[in-house]
XYZ file of C-alpha atoms in Angstrom:
634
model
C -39.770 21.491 -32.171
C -38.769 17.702 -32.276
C -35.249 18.555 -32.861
C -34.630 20.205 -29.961
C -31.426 19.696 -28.240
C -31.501 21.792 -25.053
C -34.357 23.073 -23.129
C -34.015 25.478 -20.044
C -37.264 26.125 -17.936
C -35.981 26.295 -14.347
C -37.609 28.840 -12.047
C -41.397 28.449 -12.645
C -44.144 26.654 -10.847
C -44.239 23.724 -13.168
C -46.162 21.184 -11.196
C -45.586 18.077 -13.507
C -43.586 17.149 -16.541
C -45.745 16.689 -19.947
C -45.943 13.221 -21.562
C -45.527 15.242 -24.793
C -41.376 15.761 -23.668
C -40.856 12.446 -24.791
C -40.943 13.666 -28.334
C -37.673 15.544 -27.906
C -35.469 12.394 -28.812
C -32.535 14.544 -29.782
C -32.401 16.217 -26.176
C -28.916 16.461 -24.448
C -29.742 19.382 -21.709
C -32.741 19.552 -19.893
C -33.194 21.960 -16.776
C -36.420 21.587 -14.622
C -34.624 23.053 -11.175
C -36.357 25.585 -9.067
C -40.095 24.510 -9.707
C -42.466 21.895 -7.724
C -42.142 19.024 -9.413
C -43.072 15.817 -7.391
C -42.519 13.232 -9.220
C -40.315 12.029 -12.360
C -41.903 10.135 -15.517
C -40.353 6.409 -15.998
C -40.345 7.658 -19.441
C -37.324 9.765 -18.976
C -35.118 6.978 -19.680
C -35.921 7.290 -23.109
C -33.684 10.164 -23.202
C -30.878 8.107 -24.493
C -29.061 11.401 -25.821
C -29.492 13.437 -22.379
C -25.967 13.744 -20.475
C -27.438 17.096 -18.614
C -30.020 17.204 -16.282
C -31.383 19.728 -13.364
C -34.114 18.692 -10.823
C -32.367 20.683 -8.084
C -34.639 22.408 -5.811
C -38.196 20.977 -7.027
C -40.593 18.752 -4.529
C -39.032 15.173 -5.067
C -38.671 13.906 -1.961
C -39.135 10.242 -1.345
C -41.446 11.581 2.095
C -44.368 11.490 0.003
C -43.794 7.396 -0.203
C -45.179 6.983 2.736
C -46.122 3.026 2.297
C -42.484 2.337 1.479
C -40.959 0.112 3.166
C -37.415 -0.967 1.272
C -35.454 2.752 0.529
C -31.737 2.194 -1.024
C -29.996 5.556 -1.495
C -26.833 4.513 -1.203
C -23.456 5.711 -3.911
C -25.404 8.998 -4.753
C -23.876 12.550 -4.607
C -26.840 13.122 -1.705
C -24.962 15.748 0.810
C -26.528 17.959 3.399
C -28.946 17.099 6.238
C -31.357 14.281 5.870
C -34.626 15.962 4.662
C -37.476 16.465 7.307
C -40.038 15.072 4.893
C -38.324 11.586 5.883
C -40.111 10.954 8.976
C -43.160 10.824 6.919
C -42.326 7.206 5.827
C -43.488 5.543 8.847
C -43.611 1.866 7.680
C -39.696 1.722 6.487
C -37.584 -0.849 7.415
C -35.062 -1.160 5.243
C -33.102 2.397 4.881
C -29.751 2.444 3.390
C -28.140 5.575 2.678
C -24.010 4.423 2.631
C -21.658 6.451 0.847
C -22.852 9.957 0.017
C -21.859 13.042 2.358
C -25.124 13.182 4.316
C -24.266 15.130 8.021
C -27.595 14.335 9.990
C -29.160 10.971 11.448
C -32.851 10.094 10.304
C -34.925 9.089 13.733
C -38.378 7.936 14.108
C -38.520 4.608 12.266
C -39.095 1.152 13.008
C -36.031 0.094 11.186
C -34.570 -3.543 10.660
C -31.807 -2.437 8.690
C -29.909 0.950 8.847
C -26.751 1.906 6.848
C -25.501 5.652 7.245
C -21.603 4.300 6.241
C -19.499 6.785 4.649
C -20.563 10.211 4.822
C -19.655 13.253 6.980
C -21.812 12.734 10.144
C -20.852 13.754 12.932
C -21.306 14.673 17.112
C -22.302 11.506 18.954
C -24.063 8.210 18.777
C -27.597 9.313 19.369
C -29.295 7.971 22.143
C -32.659 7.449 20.499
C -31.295 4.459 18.697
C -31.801 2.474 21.956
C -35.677 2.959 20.742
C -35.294 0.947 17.688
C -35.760 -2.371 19.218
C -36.486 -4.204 15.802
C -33.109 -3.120 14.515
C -31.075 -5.761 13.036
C -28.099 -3.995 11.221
C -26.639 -0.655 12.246
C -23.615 0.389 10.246
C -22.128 3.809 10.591
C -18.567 3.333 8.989
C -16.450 6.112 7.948
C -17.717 9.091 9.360
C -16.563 11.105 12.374
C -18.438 10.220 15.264
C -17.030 10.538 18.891
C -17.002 10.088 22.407
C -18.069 6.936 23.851
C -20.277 4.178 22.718
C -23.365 4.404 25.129
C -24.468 2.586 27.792
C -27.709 2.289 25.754
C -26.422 0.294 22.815
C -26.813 -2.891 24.718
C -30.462 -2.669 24.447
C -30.686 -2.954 20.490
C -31.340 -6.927 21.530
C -32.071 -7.657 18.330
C -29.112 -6.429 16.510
C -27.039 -9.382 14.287
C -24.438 -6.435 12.817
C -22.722 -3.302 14.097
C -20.279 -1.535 12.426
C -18.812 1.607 13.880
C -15.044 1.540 12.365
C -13.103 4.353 11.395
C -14.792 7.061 13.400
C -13.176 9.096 16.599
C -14.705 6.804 19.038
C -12.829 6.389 22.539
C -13.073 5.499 25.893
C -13.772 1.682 26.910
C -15.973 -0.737 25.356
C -19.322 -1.045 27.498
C -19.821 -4.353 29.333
C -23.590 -3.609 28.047
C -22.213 -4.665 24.824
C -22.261 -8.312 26.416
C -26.068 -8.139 25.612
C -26.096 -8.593 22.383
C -26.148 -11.717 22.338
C -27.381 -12.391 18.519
C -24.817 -10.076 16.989
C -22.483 -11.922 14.462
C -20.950 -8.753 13.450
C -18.712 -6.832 15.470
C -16.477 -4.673 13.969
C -14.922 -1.277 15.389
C -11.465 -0.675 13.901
C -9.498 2.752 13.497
C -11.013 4.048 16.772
C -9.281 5.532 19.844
C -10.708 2.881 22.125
C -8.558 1.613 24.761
C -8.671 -0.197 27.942
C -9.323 -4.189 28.363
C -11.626 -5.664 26.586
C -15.031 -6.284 28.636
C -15.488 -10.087 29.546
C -18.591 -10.654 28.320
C -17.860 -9.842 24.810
C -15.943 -13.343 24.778
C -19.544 -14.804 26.070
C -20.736 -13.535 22.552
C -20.931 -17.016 21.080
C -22.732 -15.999 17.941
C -20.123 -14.108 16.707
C -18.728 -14.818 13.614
C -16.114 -11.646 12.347
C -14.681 -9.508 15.014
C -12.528 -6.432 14.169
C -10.994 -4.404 16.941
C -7.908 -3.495 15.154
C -5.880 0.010 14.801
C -7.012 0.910 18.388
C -5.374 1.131 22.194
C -6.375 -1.986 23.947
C -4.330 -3.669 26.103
C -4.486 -5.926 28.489
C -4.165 -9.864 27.836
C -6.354 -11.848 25.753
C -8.457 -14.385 28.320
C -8.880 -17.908 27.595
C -12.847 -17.849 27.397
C -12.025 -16.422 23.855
C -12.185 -19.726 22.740
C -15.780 -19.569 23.704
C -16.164 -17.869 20.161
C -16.750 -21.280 18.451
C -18.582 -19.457 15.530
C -15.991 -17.131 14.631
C -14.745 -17.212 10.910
C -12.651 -14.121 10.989
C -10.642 -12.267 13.839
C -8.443 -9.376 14.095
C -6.680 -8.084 16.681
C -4.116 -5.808 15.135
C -2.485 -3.182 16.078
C -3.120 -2.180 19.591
C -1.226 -2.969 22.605
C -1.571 -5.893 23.626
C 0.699 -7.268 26.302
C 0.617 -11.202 26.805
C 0.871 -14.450 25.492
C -1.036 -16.183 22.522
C -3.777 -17.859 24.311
C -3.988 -21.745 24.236
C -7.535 -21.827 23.686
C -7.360 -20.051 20.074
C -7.168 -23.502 19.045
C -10.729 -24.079 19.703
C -11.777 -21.797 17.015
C -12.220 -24.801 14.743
C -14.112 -22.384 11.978
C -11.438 -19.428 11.962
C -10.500 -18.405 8.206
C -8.376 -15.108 9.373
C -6.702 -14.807 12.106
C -4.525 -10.982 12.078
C -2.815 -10.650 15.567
C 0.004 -8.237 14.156
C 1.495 -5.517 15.389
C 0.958 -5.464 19.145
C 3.097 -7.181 22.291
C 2.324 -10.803 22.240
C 5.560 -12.552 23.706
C 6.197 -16.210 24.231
C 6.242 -18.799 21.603
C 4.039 -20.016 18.525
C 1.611 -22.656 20.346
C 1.451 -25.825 18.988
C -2.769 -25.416 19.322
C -2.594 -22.333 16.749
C -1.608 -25.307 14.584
C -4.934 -26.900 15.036
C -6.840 -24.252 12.954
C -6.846 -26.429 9.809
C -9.184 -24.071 8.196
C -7.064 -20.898 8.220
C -6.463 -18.898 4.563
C -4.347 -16.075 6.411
C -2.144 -15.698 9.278
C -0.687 -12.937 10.531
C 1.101 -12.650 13.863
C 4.049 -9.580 12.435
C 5.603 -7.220 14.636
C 5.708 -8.405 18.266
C 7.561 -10.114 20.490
C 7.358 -13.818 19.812
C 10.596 -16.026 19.511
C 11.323 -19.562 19.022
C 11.485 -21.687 16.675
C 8.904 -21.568 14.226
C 7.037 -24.751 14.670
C 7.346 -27.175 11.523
C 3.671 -28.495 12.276
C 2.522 -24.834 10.866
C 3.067 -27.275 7.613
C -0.526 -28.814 8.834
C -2.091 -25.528 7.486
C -2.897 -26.939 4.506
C -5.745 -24.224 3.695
C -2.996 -21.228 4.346
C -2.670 -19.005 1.431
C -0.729 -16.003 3.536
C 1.386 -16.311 6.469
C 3.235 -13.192 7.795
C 5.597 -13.860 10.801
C 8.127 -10.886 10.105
C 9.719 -8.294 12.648
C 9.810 -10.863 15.780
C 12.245 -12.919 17.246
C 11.919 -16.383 15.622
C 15.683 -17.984 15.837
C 14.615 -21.256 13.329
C 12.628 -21.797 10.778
C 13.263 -25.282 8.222
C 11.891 -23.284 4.719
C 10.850 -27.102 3.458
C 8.651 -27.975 6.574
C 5.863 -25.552 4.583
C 6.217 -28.543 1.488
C 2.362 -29.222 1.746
C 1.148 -26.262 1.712
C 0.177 -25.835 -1.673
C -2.015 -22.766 -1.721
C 0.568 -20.702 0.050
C 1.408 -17.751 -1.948
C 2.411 -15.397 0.638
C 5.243 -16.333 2.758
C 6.762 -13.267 5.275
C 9.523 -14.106 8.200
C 11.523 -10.922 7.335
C 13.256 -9.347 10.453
C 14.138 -12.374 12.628
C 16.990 -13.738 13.851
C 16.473 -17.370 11.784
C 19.349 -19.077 10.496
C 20.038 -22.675 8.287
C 19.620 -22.376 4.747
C 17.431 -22.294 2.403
C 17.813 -26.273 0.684
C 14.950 -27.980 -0.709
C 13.687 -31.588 -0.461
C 13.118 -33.231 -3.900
C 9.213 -33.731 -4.418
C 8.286 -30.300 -2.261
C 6.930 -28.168 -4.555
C 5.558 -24.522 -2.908
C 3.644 -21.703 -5.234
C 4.701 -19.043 -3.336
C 4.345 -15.781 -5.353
C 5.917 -13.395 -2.548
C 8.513 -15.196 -0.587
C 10.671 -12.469 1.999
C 13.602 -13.908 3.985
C 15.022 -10.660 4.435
C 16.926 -9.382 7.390
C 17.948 -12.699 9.140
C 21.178 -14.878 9.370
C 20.091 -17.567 6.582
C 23.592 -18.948 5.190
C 24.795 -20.955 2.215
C 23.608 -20.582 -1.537
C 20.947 -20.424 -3.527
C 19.143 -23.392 -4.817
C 20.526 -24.002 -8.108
C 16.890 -25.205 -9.067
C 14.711 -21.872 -7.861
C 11.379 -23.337 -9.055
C 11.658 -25.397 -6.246
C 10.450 -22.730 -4.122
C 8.360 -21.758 -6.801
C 7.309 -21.243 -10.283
C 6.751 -17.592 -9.940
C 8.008 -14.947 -7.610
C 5.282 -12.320 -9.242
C 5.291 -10.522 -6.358
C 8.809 -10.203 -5.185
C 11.374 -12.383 -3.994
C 13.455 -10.589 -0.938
C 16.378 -12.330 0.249
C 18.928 -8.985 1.266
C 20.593 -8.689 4.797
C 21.773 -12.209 4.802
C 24.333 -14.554 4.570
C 24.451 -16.145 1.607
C 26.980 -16.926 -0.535
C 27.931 -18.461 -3.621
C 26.709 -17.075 -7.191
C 23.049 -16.091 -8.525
C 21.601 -19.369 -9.919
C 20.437 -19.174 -13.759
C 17.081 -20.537 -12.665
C 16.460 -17.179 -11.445
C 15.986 -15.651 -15.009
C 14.005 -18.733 -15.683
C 10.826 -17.591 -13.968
C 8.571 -15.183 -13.674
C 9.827 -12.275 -11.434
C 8.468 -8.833 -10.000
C 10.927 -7.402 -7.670
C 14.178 -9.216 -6.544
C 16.173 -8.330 -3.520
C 19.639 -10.110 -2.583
C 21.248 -7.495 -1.583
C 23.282 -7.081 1.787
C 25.020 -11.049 0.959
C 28.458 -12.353 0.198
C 27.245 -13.561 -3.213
C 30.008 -13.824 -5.802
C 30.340 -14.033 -9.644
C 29.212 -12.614 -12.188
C 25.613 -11.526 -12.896
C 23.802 -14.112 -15.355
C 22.987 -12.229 -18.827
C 19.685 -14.267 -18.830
C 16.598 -11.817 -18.043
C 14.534 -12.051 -21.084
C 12.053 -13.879 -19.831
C 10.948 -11.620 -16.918
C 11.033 -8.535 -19.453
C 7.787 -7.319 -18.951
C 6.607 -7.965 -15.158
C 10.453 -7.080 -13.390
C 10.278 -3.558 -12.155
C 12.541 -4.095 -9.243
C 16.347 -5.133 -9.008
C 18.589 -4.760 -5.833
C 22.018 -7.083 -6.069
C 24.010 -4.180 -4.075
C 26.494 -4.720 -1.481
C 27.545 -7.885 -2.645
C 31.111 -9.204 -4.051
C 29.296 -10.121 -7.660
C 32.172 -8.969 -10.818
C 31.820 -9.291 -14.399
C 30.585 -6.966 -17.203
C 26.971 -5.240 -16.612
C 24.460 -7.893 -18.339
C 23.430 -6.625 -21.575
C 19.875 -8.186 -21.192
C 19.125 -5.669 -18.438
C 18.675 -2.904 -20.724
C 15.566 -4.244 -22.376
C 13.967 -4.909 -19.255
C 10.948 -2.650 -19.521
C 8.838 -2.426 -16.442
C 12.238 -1.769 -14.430
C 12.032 1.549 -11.954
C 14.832 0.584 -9.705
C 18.005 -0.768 -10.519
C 20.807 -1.176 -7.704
C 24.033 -3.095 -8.507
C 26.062 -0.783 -5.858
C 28.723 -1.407 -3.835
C 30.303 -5.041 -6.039
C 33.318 -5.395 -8.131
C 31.559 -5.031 -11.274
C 33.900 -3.778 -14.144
C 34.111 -3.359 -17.778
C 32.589 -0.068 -19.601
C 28.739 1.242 -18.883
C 26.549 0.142 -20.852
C 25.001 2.449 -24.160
C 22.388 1.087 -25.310
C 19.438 1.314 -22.644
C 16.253 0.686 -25.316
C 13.708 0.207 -23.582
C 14.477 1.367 -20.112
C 11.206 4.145 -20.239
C 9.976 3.435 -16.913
C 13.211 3.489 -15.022
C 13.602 6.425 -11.936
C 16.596 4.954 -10.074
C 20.188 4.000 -11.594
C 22.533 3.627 -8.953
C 25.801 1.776 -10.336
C 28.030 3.330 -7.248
C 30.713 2.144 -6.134
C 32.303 -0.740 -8.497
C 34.860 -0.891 -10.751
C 33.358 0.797 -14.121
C 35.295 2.230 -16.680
C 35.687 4.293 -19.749
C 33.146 7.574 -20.385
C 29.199 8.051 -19.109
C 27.463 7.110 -22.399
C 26.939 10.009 -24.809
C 23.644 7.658 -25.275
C 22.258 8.450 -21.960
C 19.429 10.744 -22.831
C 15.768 11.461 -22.250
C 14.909 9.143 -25.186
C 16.877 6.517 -22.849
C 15.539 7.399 -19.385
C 12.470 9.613 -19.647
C 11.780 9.409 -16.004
C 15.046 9.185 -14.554
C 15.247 11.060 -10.642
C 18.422 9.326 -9.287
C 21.802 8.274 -11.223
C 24.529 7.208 -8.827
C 27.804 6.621 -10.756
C 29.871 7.175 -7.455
C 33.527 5.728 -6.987
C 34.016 4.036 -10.286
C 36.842 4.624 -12.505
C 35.025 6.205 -15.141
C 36.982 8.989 -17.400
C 35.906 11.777 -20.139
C 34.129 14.565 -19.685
C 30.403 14.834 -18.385
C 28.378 14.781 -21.755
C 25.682 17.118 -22.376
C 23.693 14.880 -23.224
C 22.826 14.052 -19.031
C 21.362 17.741 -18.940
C 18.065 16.908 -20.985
C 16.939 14.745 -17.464
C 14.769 16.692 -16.870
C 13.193 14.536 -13.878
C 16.657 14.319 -12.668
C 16.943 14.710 -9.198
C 19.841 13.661 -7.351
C 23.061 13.506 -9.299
C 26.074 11.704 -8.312
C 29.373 11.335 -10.557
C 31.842 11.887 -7.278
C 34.983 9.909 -6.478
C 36.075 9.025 -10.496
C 38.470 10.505 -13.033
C 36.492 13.058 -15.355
C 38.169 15.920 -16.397
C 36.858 18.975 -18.622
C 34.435 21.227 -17.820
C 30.936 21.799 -16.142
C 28.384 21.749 -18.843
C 26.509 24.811 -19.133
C 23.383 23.202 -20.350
C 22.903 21.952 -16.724
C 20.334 25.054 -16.007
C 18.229 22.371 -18.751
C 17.792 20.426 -15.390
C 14.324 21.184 -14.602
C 13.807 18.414 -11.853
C 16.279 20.109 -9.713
C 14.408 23.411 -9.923
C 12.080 24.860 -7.360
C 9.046 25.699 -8.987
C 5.133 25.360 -7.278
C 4.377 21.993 -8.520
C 8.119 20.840 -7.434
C 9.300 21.980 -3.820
C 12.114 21.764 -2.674
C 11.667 17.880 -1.398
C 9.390 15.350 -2.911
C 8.703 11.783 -2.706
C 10.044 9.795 -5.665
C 7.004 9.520 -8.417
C 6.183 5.862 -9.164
C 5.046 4.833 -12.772
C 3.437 2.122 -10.969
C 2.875 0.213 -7.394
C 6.410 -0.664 -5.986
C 6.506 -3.725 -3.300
C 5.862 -3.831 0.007
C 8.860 -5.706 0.286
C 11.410 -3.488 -0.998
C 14.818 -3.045 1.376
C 15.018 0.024 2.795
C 18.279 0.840 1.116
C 17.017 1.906 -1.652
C 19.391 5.173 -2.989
C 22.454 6.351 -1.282
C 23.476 10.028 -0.928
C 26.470 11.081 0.760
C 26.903 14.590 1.634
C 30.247 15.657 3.028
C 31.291 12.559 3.623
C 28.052 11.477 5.250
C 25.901 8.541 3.923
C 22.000 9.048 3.604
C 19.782 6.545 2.780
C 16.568 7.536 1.045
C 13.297 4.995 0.548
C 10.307 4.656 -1.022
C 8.738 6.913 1.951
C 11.231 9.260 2.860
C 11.363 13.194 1.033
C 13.799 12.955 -2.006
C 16.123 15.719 -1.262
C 18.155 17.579 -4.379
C 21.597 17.183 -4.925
C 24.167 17.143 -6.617
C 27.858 15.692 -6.022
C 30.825 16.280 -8.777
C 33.726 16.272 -5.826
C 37.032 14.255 -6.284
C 37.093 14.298 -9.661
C 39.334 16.498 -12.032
C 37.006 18.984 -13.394
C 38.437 22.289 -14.489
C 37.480 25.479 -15.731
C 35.175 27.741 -13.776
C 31.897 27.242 -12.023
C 29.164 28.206 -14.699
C 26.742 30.240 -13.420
C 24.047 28.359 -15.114
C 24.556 26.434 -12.065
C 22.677 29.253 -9.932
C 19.480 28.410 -11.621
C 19.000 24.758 -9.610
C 16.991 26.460 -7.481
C 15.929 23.089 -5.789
C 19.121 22.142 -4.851
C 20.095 20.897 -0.628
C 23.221 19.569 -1.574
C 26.260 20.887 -4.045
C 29.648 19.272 -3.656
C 32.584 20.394 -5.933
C 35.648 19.928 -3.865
C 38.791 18.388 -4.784
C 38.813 19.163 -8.313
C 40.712 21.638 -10.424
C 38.268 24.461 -10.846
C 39.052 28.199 -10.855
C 37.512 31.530 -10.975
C 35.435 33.049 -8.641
C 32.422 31.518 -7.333
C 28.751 32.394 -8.477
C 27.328 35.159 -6.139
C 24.066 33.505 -6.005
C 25.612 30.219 -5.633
């Protein structure tokens, strides 16, 4: 019987498993549900072959330990309401039963320490937790509570950590909450609390992280904040908060983060937000702030993210930043700064995301990019400027994620010099510039690219055929230049696999449209309008499956990423026009079908293999020479 592999006894009054089990070393399944077991035998760890086992539906409840006093539960598939027997443990103090899908709340301990984060409870904050006066850590993240926080909760004198975010909370914060006074914790995020924040929090002195964010407040944020001497972390984000930055947020001389984005602060950058010496991240993005920037931000020298994007800085002097050398995160997209971007010989910065973007910054690139830094491998967004002058070699020279210069008056040609950011560059936007020359060659072996847009430049010569190692690539958009000779014949799904978007709009291109374009079959939006082909509409084009509605493709999708695009990305990211109208589609907006063939001089008739592109908004084949009659089901 040794060589037993599976062994089914559920539904029986077995009491107890038998010592002798541990003889079946070859056993993968073992079912015991559905009798009154109590207890399981350390021994079943010798089971090193078992990947099946069934104790649903048996006695073992943890009840019958009724001495314990530390219970962790917690990352276990436990669902349900908590089991009655639980009461029975009247000496616990230590119960943590986080992330399951439990839906009730135990009651009737003396608990120290109670964690119920991330399961599916719900109704309200019960009101016999004002009876657990020994309780030092109450956590009920991530589940859907509502209504308001009691009146009650200011009782738990005891308690050093509270965490109630992401629930359905609302209403106002309690002034009771201003009795806590041992609580270091605070944090209730992702709410729908709103109101002013209650005084005597800011009395709280013991408090070191305090999360409010992705709520309603409003209000203004009082002075006595800098009461909060203790406080290592702080964030305020997005709510609505309608003031200045206080002065006395200098006087947190411990703060590490400090998030005050997205809300309604106004005024300037004080000079006393400069005192907190030992801040890692800053982030005071989307208000209303203006200004200059101050240059003594430079006396951060612990920063390692600052994000001052979508205000209404007017200067900023890049080089003031020079001793901050553990900055790696730099954000003032979406201001109105101007000057330039020079560099001081001896300031070195390590920024690995640097975004400029959307301002009036004017004059040329460094030619010397490391500079700035050694590696952009997070991005380097410069588009919707003013800058001028031609794309420095350096660039190729380092590292490089996603690159963005798009929206400039840069000039020249494009430096064939890439091969050193071949397997980390997955993003390239040089569009809407004057840039000319030949497409570089060393593009096509850049294999992490998805998005390539060199639209809207004088770029010339023929298109390029060999594409090797472009597997990962979903958007080619080469509209609007000054290409010429045929669409490559070597443009297939060996070449782009992946391929949703090729723009080849007002070029000068000739030939006919080869074939070889209908085995895309993740082709979505297909543009070849505005250039001088001639023979007919392929047939094969029913071969394009990506413009097909089907179940698992409707009739607008988001573009599928092969892997985590930037945060940084411009929003210009493809161009559509449909009669004559321009639509810009991003990373988040629905991908909408089409197809665009007009001014061209196609003849023949319309095939009717055309009918089956089920998926398709858009279909423009005007100005050409085509004849026949048109498809019924077109």
């Amino acid at each position: 019987m040794t060589s037993i592999e599976s062994l089914y006894l559920s539904g029986n009054n077995f009491t107890l498993v038998p010592s002798w089990f541990c003889n079946f070393e070859k056993l993968t399944h073992l079912d015991l549900s559905r009798n009154s077991l109590t207890s399981i035998p350390s021994w079943f760890v010798d089971f090193k072959r078992l990947v099946y086992l069934d104790l649903s539906r048996n006695g073992l409840i943890v009840g019958n330990l009724k001495s314990l006093v530390h219970l962790d539960l917690s990352f276990n598939e436990l669902y349900g309401p908590i089991p009655e027997a639980f009461p029975n443990m009247t000496f616990i103090e230590f119960l943590d039963l986080s992330r399951n899908s439990l839906t009730s709340i135990p009651s009737r301990y003396d608990l120290e320490y109670l964690d119920l984060g991330y399961n599916h409870i719900s109704g309200h904050l019960p009101t016999w937790l004002e009876k657990l006066e020994n309780l030092k850590y109450l956590d009920f993240t991530s589940n859907y509570l509502h209504g308001p926080i009691p009146l009650s909760i200011g009782k738990l004198s005891k308690l050093h950590g509270l965490h109630l975010s992401n629930n359905i909370f609302e209403g106002l914060i309690p002034e009771s909450i201003g009795q806590l006074v041992n609580l270091t914790n605070l944090h209730l995020s992702s709410n729908k609390f709103y109101g002013s924040i209650p005084q005597n929090l800011w009395k709280l002195t013991n408090l070191r992280y305090l999360d409010l964010s992705n709520n309603s407040f409003n209000g203004l944020i009082p002075e006595s904040i800098g009461q909060l001497v203790n406080l290592t972390d702080l964030d305020l984000s997005s709510n609505k908060f309608h003031c200045s930055i206080p002065q006395n947020l200098g006087k947190l001389a411990n703060l590490v983060y400090l998030d005050l984005s997205n809300n309604y602060f106004n005024g300037v950058i004080r000079e006393s937000l400069c005192q907190l010496v030992t801040l890692h991240v800053l982030d005071i993005s989307s208000n209303k702030l203006d200004g200059s920037i101050p240059e003594s931000l430079g006396k951060l020298t612990n920063l390692d993210y600052l994000d001052l994007s979508n205000n209404n800085f007017n200067r900023f002097v890049l080089k003031s930043l020079c001793q901050l050398v553990n900055l790696f995160h730099l954000d003032v997209s979406s201001n109105m700064l101007d000057g330039t971007m020079s560099m001081e010989k001896g300031c070195h910065l390590n920024l690995h995301y640097l975004n400029l973007s959307h301002n009036q910054i004017s004059g040329s690139l460094p030619k010397n990019i490391s500079l700035i830094s050694l590696s952009f491998s997070e991005g380097l967004f410069l588009g919707n400027n003013h800058l001028n002058g031609s794309i420095p070699i350096s660039l190729c020279q380092i590292p490089l994620n996603s690159l963005d210069l798009s929206k400039n008056n840069l000039s020249g040609e494009i430096p064939n010099c890439w091969e050193d950011s071949l397997e980390i560059l997955s993003e390239i936007n040089l569009s809407s510039n004057k840039l000319t020359g030949a497409f570089p060659n060393s593009f096509g072996n850049l294999s992490a690219l998805l998005w390539l847009h060199l639209n809207n430049n004088n770029l010339q010569g023929e298109l390029p055929t060999s594409f090797r190692n472009l597997k990962q690539l979903l958007i080619l958009d080469l509209g609007e230049n000054q290409f010429s000779g045929s669409i490559p014949s070597s443009w297939t799904i060996d070449a782009f696999p992946l391929v949703q978007i090729i723009r080849l709009r007002q070029n000068m291109l000739n030939g006919s449209i080869p074939t070889q374009l209908c085995q895309l079959k993740s082709l979505k939006i297909l543009d070849l309008s505005r250039n001088k082909l001639h023979g007919s509409i392929p047939r094969c084009i029913e071969n394009l499956e990506g413009m097909k509605l089907t179940p698992s493709a409707p009739a607008t999708s988001p573009i599928l990423f092969a892997g985590a695009p930037s945060q940084g990305w411009s929003s210009q990211d493809a161009m559509e026009v449909v009669k004559g109208v321009e639509l810009n589609y991003t990373k988040i907006l629905k991908l909408v079908v089409h197809m665009d063939l007009s001014e061209n001089n196609l003849v023949g008739v319309i095939p009717d293999e055309i009918t089956f592109l089920t998926g398709l908004h858009g279909l423009s084949l005007s100005k050409n020479q085509l004849t026949g009659e048109i498809p019924q089901l077109i």
